[in-house]
Amino acid sequence: MVKLRLRRMGAINQPFYRIVAVDSRKKRDGKYIECIGWYDPKPDPSKIKIDTERALYWLGVGAQPSDTVRSLLRKAGVLQIWHNSKQKKNQKTAEAE
């Protein structure tokens, strides 16, 4: 199963995270399939950059985000887009029947 989770980067006391799509059996900082964004928690407010198109693709093929990544996707607005697209699909199928 593919998961969307954080991969820690940066030096001691200077954490920096990449948001990656990875096989769930791999280690936290092991080999990943694709990097879809990054998260820098140090500045105030923290910085988040997510490739929305790729995040939606991975959610569409069944990737499960970790709790932390889910909250980051929510802050970036990706989960709202995902929810709206699913509602539109459901409405179209209901109208077709």
PDB file of C-alpha atoms in Angstrom:
ATOM      1  CA  MET A   1       0.000   0.000   0.000  1.00  0.00           C
ATOM      2  CA  VAL A   2       1.199   3.513  -0.794  1.00  0.00           C
ATOM      3  CA  LYS A   3       1.196   6.125   1.963  1.00  0.00           C
ATOM      4  CA  LEU A   4       1.697   9.870   1.914  1.00  0.00           C
ATOM      5  CA  ARG A   5       3.986  10.728   4.809  1.00  0.00           C
ATOM      6  CA  LEU A   6       6.794  12.987   5.976  1.00  0.00           C
ATOM      7  CA  ARG A   7      10.484  12.354   5.347  1.00  0.00           C
ATOM      8  CA  ARG A   8      12.758  14.229   7.736  1.00  0.00           C
ATOM      9  CA  MET A   9      15.553  16.315   6.289  1.00  0.00           C
ATOM     10  CA  GLY A  10      17.735  19.076   7.695  1.00  0.00           C
ATOM     11  CA  ALA A  11      20.284  19.314  10.476  1.00  0.00           C
ATOM     12  CA  ILE A  12      20.017  18.819  14.221  1.00  0.00           C
ATOM     13  CA  ASN A  13      17.476  21.297  15.637  1.00  0.00           C
ATOM     14  CA  GLN A  14      16.674  22.457  12.091  1.00  0.00           C
ATOM     15  CA  PRO A  15      13.963  20.046  10.922  1.00  0.00           C
ATOM     16  CA  PHE A  16      12.683  20.216   7.365  1.00  0.00           C
ATOM     17  CA  TYR A  17      10.276  17.670   5.912  1.00  0.00           C
ATOM     18  CA  ARG A  18       9.455  16.424   2.447  1.00  0.00           C
ATOM     19  CA  ILE A  19       5.956  15.113   1.799  1.00  0.00           C
ATOM     20  CA  VAL A  20       6.465  11.889  -0.112  1.00  0.00           C
ATOM     21  CA  ALA A  21       4.532   8.989  -1.592  1.00  0.00           C
ATOM     22  CA  VAL A  22       6.176   5.818  -0.266  1.00  0.00           C
ATOM     23  CA  ASP A  23       5.546   2.105   0.079  1.00  0.00           C
ATOM     24  CA  SER A  24       4.223   1.649   3.628  1.00  0.00           C
ATOM     25  CA  ARG A  25       6.821  -1.042   4.377  1.00  0.00           C
ATOM     26  CA  LYS A  26       9.785   1.316   3.861  1.00  0.00           C
ATOM     27  CA  LYS A  27      11.656   3.122   6.637  1.00  0.00           C
ATOM     28  CA  ARG A  28      10.813   6.716   7.537  1.00  0.00           C
ATOM     29  CA  ASP A  29      13.769   8.122   5.617  1.00  0.00           C
ATOM     30  CA  GLY A  30      14.048   5.270   3.112  1.00  0.00           C
ATOM     31  CA  LYS A  31      13.596   5.276  -0.639  1.00  0.00           C
ATOM     32  CA  TYR A  32      10.397   6.954  -1.795  1.00  0.00           C
ATOM     33  CA  ILE A  33       8.350   6.896  -5.000  1.00  0.00           C
ATOM     34  CA  GLU A  34       7.739  10.630  -5.459  1.00  0.00           C
ATOM     35  CA  CYS A  35       8.130  13.891  -3.555  1.00  0.00           C
ATOM     36  CA  ILE A  36       4.915  15.950  -3.728  1.00  0.00           C
ATOM     37  CA  GLY A  37       5.874  18.872  -1.514  1.00  0.00           C
ATOM     38  CA  TRP A  38       7.666  20.119   1.583  1.00  0.00           C
ATOM     39  CA  TYR A  39       6.949  21.463   5.070  1.00  0.00           C
ATOM     40  CA  ASP A  40       9.153  23.799   7.118  1.00  0.00           C
ATOM     41  CA  PRO A  41       7.904  24.036  10.728  1.00  0.00           C
ATOM     42  CA  LYS A  42      10.582  26.454  12.016  1.00  0.00           C
ATOM     43  CA  PRO A  43       9.435  29.889  10.744  1.00  0.00           C
ATOM     44  CA  ASP A  44       6.377  31.535  12.249  1.00  0.00           C
ATOM     45  CA  PRO A  45       4.007  30.887  10.509  1.00  0.00           C
ATOM     46  CA  SER A  46       5.274  27.560   9.163  1.00  0.00           C
ATOM     47  CA  LYS A  47       5.735  27.143   5.398  1.00  0.00           C
ATOM     48  CA  ILE A  48       3.974  24.482   3.331  1.00  0.00           C
ATOM     49  CA  LYS A  49       4.279  23.859  -0.408  1.00  0.00           C
ATOM     50  CA  ILE A  50       2.326  21.007  -1.990  1.00  0.00           C
ATOM     51  CA  ASP A  51       1.948  20.082  -5.666  1.00  0.00           C
ATOM     52  CA  THR A  52      -1.858  19.916  -5.662  1.00  0.00           C
ATOM     53  CA  GLU A  53      -2.127  17.998  -8.938  1.00  0.00           C
ATOM     54  CA  ARG A  54       0.209  15.206  -7.784  1.00  0.00           C
ATOM     55  CA  ALA A  55      -1.386  15.054  -4.322  1.00  0.00           C
ATOM     56  CA  LEU A  56      -4.826  14.604  -5.922  1.00  0.00           C
ATOM     57  CA  TYR A  57      -3.403  11.920  -8.209  1.00  0.00           C
ATOM     58  CA  TRP A  58      -2.022   9.909  -5.285  1.00  0.00           C
ATOM     59  CA  LEU A  59      -5.257  10.277  -3.315  1.00  0.00           C
ATOM     60  CA  GLY A  60      -7.130   9.151  -6.439  1.00  0.00           C
ATOM     61  CA  VAL A  61      -5.138   5.933  -6.757  1.00  0.00           C
ATOM     62  CA  GLY A  62      -5.720   5.061  -3.101  1.00  0.00           C
ATOM     63  CA  ALA A  63      -2.709   6.430  -1.214  1.00  0.00           C
ATOM     64  CA  GLN A  64      -3.423   6.883   2.496  1.00  0.00           C
ATOM     65  CA  PRO A  65      -2.047  10.057   4.122  1.00  0.00           C
ATOM     66  CA  SER A  66      -0.602   9.890   7.632  1.00  0.00           C
ATOM     67  CA  ASP A  67      -2.357  11.989  10.292  1.00  0.00           C
ATOM     68  CA  THR A  68       0.225  14.780  10.030  1.00  0.00           C
ATOM     69  CA  VAL A  69       0.160  14.842   6.234  1.00  0.00           C
ATOM     70  CA  ARG A  70      -3.652  14.843   6.310  1.00  0.00           C
ATOM     71  CA  SER A  71      -3.590  18.001   8.457  1.00  0.00           C
ATOM     72  CA  LEU A  72      -1.049  19.628   6.100  1.00  0.00           C
ATOM     73  CA  LEU A  73      -3.216  18.745   3.084  1.00  0.00           C
ATOM     74  CA  ARG A  74      -6.191  20.279   4.890  1.00  0.00           C
ATOM     75  CA  LYS A  75      -4.246  23.513   5.588  1.00  0.00           C
ATOM     76  CA  ALA A  76      -3.141  23.715   1.942  1.00  0.00           C
ATOM     77  CA  GLY A  77      -6.731  23.213   0.715  1.00  0.00           C
ATOM     78  CA  VAL A  78      -6.029  19.948  -1.122  1.00  0.00           C
ATOM     79  CA  LEU A  79      -8.558  17.896   0.876  1.00  0.00           C
ATOM     80  CA  GLN A  80     -11.316  20.430   0.106  1.00  0.00           C
ATOM     81  CA  ILE A  81     -10.612  20.081  -3.634  1.00  0.00           C
ATOM     82  CA  TRP A  82     -10.563  16.278  -3.259  1.00  0.00           C
ATOM     83  CA  HIS A  83     -13.882  16.299  -1.382  1.00  0.00           C
ATOM     84  CA  ASN A  84     -15.534  18.572  -3.964  1.00  0.00           C
ATOM     85  CA  SER A  85     -14.369  16.412  -6.882  1.00  0.00           C
ATOM     86  CA  LYS A  86     -15.768  13.289  -5.212  1.00  0.00           C
ATOM     87  CA  GLN A  87     -19.126  15.021  -4.667  1.00  0.00           C
ATOM     88  CA  LYS A  88     -19.299  16.020  -8.340  1.00  0.00           C
ATOM     89  CA  LYS A  89     -18.629  12.422  -9.406  1.00  0.00           C
ATOM     90  CA  ASN A  90     -21.368  11.175  -7.083  1.00  0.00           C
ATOM     91  CA  GLN A  91     -23.854  13.710  -8.464  1.00  0.00           C
ATOM     92  CA  LYS A  92     -23.056  12.732 -12.056  1.00  0.00           C
ATOM     93  CA  THR A  93     -23.577   9.020 -11.340  1.00  0.00           C
ATOM     94  CA  ALA A  94     -26.847   9.758  -9.523  1.00  0.00           C
ATOM     95  CA  GLU A  95     -28.111  11.788 -12.490  1.00  0.00           C
ATOM     96  CA  ALA A  96     -27.116   9.064 -14.959  1.00  0.00           C
ATOM     97  CA  GLU A  97     -29.276   6.502 -13.136  1.00  0.00           C
TER      98      GLU A  97
END
